Amino acid sequence: MPRQLGLVPPPATRRPAPPALVVVAHGSRDPRALSTVSALLDRVRALRPDVPVHLGHIELNAPLLPDTLAALGDREAVLVPLLLSRGYHVKQDIPEMAAASPARTRLAAPLGPHTLLVDALQARLTEAGWGRTPRRTSAVVLAAAGSRDPHARTDTARTAHLLAARLGVPVIPAYASAATPTVETAVRTLLARGRRHIALASYFTAPGRFATECAQKAPWLAAAPLGTHPAMAELLLHRYDEALTAATAAPALASA
């Protein structure tokens, strides 16, 4: 076949790099928190090696979120709060930090409530010994950090409802600070209902002071924090994808 001259193959099209995923953690003085979050981000990177993954803290740990965003320059980024409910950090702190940065950002929803969190909570309870007692005498206290924001309490209550439906036992949300009931009060309530085997589900993303204090108040067994459970990495990516989908759909809706 004669060789055709003058035909130049078209240049290979390169896909644009996806927006960065910036996981926004609260920060903690407990060194276990930073190591846990770092390991969780490694899980996220393994699941989606094409997505640039970064970490920014609201306080207490480096890198702080403003520094992470400054390093990104004017790149696109999706901020995914490593937080379990709506509250002041999601509504005020993170948006204000994002607005002050040169990066083109969009804010994803907090992690909770979601069934993937229930998967992780159930797994942590099972690891701690849950499931060896009759349901009629068993119950769970869902221990969370607490917030004055009513939306945060609504979100935590929703997770408690989902966990109760999954386990088939009563689940009462309780708080380490800023909200009621406390863990002690929730335990007394369940004991008064005849529930003798009361487990504590640790509704914290990583070890820290609140998680430790709540675990010490467990009358029977206490589960570990959510930590690096695979469902947590999946959920971070789900919130990232969800935010990107919403951003893509918005212009189409506006032009409809």
mmCIF file with all atom_site columns, C-alpha atoms in Angstrom, residues 13-85:
data_model
loop_
_atom_site.group_PDB
_atom_site.id
_atom_site.type_symbol
_atom_site.label_atom_id
_atom_site.label_alt_id
_atom_site.label_comp_id
_atom_site.label_asym_id
_atom_site.label_entity_id
_atom_site.label_seq_id
_atom_site.pdbx_PDB_ins_code
_atom_site.Cartn_x
_atom_site.Cartn_y
_atom_site.Cartn_z
_atom_site.occupancy
_atom_site.B_iso_or_equiv
_atom_site.pdbx_formal_charge
_atom_site.auth_seq_id
_atom_site.auth_comp_id
_atom_site.auth_asym_id
_atom_site.auth_atom_id
_atom_site.pdbx_PDB_model_num
ATOM 1  C CA . THR A 1 13 ? -6.172  14.887 23.742 1.00 0.00 ? 13 THR A CA 1
ATOM 2  C CA . ARG A 1 14 ? -5.295  15.141 27.405 1.00 0.00 ? 14 ARG A CA 1
ATOM 3  C CA . ARG A 1 15 ? -8.009  15.022 29.994 1.00 0.00 ? 15 ARG A CA 1
ATOM 4  C CA . PRO A 1 16 ? -7.971  18.001 32.300 1.00 0.00 ? 16 PRO A CA 1
ATOM 5  C CA . ALA A 1 17 ? -6.856  17.166 35.808 1.00 0.00 ? 17 ALA A CA 1
ATOM 6  C CA . PRO A 1 18 ? -9.805  16.658 38.168 1.00 0.00 ? 18 PRO A CA 1
ATOM 7  C CA . PRO A 1 19 ? -10.356 19.251 40.897 1.00 0.00 ? 19 PRO A CA 1
ATOM 8  C CA . ALA A 1 20 ? -8.365  18.676 44.042 1.00 0.00 ? 20 ALA A CA 1
ATOM 9  C CA . LEU A 1 21 ? -10.050 16.938 46.942 1.00 0.00 ? 21 LEU A CA 1
ATOM 10 C CA . VAL A 1 22 ? -9.289  18.854 50.123 1.00 0.00 ? 22 VAL A CA 1
ATOM 11 C CA . VAL A 1 23 ? -10.293 16.918 53.222 1.00 0.00 ? 23 VAL A CA 1
ATOM 12 C CA . VAL A 1 24 ? -11.025 19.396 55.996 1.00 0.00 ? 24 VAL A CA 1
ATOM 13 C CA . ALA A 1 25 ? -10.367 17.928 59.433 1.00 0.00 ? 25 ALA A CA 1
ATOM 14 C CA . HIS A 1 26 ? -11.052 19.685 62.709 1.00 0.00 ? 26 HIS A CA 1
ATOM 15 C CA . GLY A 1 27 ? -7.638  19.192 64.293 1.00 0.00 ? 27 GLY A CA 1
ATOM 16 C CA . SER A 1 28 ? -6.703  17.764 67.671 1.00 0.00 ? 28 SER A CA 1
ATOM 17 C CA . ARG A 1 29 ? -3.956  17.928 70.282 1.00 0.00 ? 29 ARG A CA 1
ATOM 18 C CA . ASP A 1 30 ? -4.017  14.130 70.388 1.00 0.00 ? 30 ASP A CA 1
ATOM 19 C CA . PRO A 1 31 ? -1.256  12.922 68.027 1.00 0.00 ? 31 PRO A CA 1
ATOM 20 C CA . ARG A 1 32 ? -3.313  9.839  67.189 1.00 0.00 ? 32 ARG A CA 1
ATOM 21 C CA . ALA A 1 33 ? -5.821  12.042 65.397 1.00 0.00 ? 33 ALA A CA 1
ATOM 22 C CA . LEU A 1 34 ? -3.371  13.354 62.809 1.00 0.00 ? 34 LEU A CA 1
ATOM 23 C CA . SER A 1 35 ? -1.878  9.915  62.148 1.00 0.00 ? 35 SER A CA 1
ATOM 24 C CA . THR A 1 36 ? -5.370  8.437  61.741 1.00 0.00 ? 36 THR A CA 1
ATOM 25 C CA . VAL A 1 37 ? -6.497  11.140 59.319 1.00 0.00 ? 37 VAL A CA 1
ATOM 26 C CA . SER A 1 38 ? -3.279  10.802 57.318 1.00 0.00 ? 38 SER A CA 1
ATOM 27 C CA . ALA A 1 39 ? -3.824  7.047  57.012 1.00 0.00 ? 39 ALA A CA 1
ATOM 28 C CA . LEU A 1 40 ? -7.419  7.648  55.931 1.00 0.00 ? 40 LEU A CA 1
ATOM 29 C CA . LEU A 1 41 ? -6.248  9.969  53.155 1.00 0.00 ? 41 LEU A CA 1
ATOM 30 C CA . ASP A 1 42 ? -3.864  7.261  51.982 1.00 0.00 ? 42 ASP A CA 1
ATOM 31 C CA . ARG A 1 43 ? -6.893  4.992  51.579 1.00 0.00 ? 43 ARG A CA 1
ATOM 32 C CA . VAL A 1 44 ? -8.636  7.671  49.525 1.00 0.00 ? 44 VAL A CA 1
ATOM 33 C CA . ARG A 1 45 ? -5.589  8.065  47.263 1.00 0.00 ? 45 ARG A CA 1
ATOM 34 C CA . ALA A 1 46 ? -5.429  4.313  46.727 1.00 0.00 ? 46 ALA A CA 1
ATOM 35 C CA . LEU A 1 47 ? -9.062  4.261  45.635 1.00 0.00 ? 47 LEU A CA 1
ATOM 36 C CA . ARG A 1 48 ? -8.740  7.214  43.254 1.00 0.00 ? 48 ARG A CA 1
ATOM 37 C CA . PRO A 1 49 ? -5.107  7.774  42.259 1.00 0.00 ? 49 PRO A CA 1
ATOM 38 C CA . ASP A 1 50 ? -6.189  10.286 39.591 1.00 0.00 ? 50 ASP A CA 1
ATOM 39 C CA . VAL A 1 51 ? -7.555  12.731 42.177 1.00 0.00 ? 51 VAL A CA 1
ATOM 40 C CA . PRO A 1 52 ? -5.107  15.063 43.959 1.00 0.00 ? 52 PRO A CA 1
ATOM 41 C CA . VAL A 1 53 ? -5.857  14.672 47.672 1.00 0.00 ? 53 VAL A CA 1
ATOM 42 C CA . HIS A 1 54 ? -4.867  17.294 50.244 1.00 0.00 ? 54 HIS A CA 1
ATOM 43 C CA . LEU A 1 55 ? -5.444  17.862 53.945 1.00 0.00 ? 55 LEU A CA 1
ATOM 44 C CA . GLY A 1 56 ? -6.358  21.074 55.727 1.00 0.00 ? 56 GLY A CA 1
ATOM 45 C CA . HIS A 1 57 ? -7.238  21.609 59.392 1.00 0.00 ? 57 HIS A CA 1
ATOM 46 C CA . ILE A 1 58 ? -9.611  24.117 60.920 1.00 0.00 ? 58 ILE A CA 1
ATOM 47 C CA . GLU A 1 59 ? -7.348  24.483 63.966 1.00 0.00 ? 59 GLU A CA 1
ATOM 48 C CA . LEU A 1 60 ? -4.697  22.857 66.173 1.00 0.00 ? 60 LEU A CA 1
ATOM 49 C CA . ASN A 1 61 ? -2.812  20.934 63.462 1.00 0.00 ? 61 ASN A CA 1
ATOM 50 C CA . ALA A 1 62 ? -0.769  21.759 60.396 1.00 0.00 ? 62 ALA A CA 1
ATOM 51 C CA . PRO A 1 63 ? -1.454  22.180 57.619 1.00 0.00 ? 63 PRO A CA 1
ATOM 52 C CA . LEU A 1 64 ? -4.195  24.661 58.378 1.00 0.00 ? 64 LEU A CA 1
ATOM 53 C CA . LEU A 1 65 ? -6.870  24.965 55.715 1.00 0.00 ? 65 LEU A CA 1
ATOM 54 C CA . PRO A 1 66 ? -5.882  28.505 54.600 1.00 0.00 ? 66 PRO A CA 1
ATOM 55 C CA . ASP A 1 67 ? -2.306  27.309 54.017 1.00 0.00 ? 67 ASP A CA 1
ATOM 56 C CA . THR A 1 68 ? -3.481  24.297 52.013 1.00 0.00 ? 68 THR A CA 1
ATOM 57 C CA . LEU A 1 69 ? -5.705  26.486 49.841 1.00 0.00 ? 69 LEU A CA 1
ATOM 58 C CA . ALA A 1 70 ? -2.963  29.092 49.357 1.00 0.00 ? 70 ALA A CA 1
ATOM 59 C CA . ALA A 1 71 ? -0.642  26.364 48.068 1.00 0.00 ? 71 ALA A CA 1
ATOM 60 C CA . LEU A 1 72 ? -3.245  25.383 45.474 1.00 0.00 ? 72 LEU A CA 1
ATOM 61 C CA . GLY A 1 73 ? -3.212  28.861 43.956 1.00 0.00 ? 73 GLY A CA 1
ATOM 62 C CA . ASP A 1 74 ? -6.189  29.414 41.672 1.00 0.00 ? 74 ASP A CA 1
ATOM 63 C CA . ARG A 1 75 ? -6.830  25.709 41.046 1.00 0.00 ? 75 ARG A CA 1
ATOM 64 C CA . GLU A 1 76 ? -10.236 24.115 41.444 1.00 0.00 ? 76 GLU A CA 1
ATOM 65 C CA . ALA A 1 77 ? -10.847 22.283 44.687 1.00 0.00 ? 77 ALA A CA 1
ATOM 66 C CA . VAL A 1 78 ? -13.690 20.492 46.419 1.00 0.00 ? 78 VAL A CA 1
ATOM 67 C CA . LEU A 1 79 ? -13.654 20.874 50.189 1.00 0.00 ? 79 LEU A CA 1
ATOM 68 C CA . VAL A 1 80 ? -15.029 17.800 51.936 1.00 0.00 ? 80 VAL A CA 1
ATOM 69 C CA . PRO A 1 81 ? -15.497 18.270 55.687 1.00 0.00 ? 81 PRO A CA 1
ATOM 70 C CA . LEU A 1 82 ? -14.264 15.347 57.743 1.00 0.00 ? 82 LEU A CA 1
ATOM 71 C CA . LEU A 1 83 ? -17.140 16.216 60.038 1.00 0.00 ? 83 LEU A CA 1
ATOM 72 C CA . LEU A 1 84 ? -20.191 14.160 60.844 1.00 0.00 ? 84 LEU A CA 1
ATOM 73 C CA . SER A 1 85 ? -22.935 16.777 60.841 1.00 0.00 ? 85 SER A CA 1
#
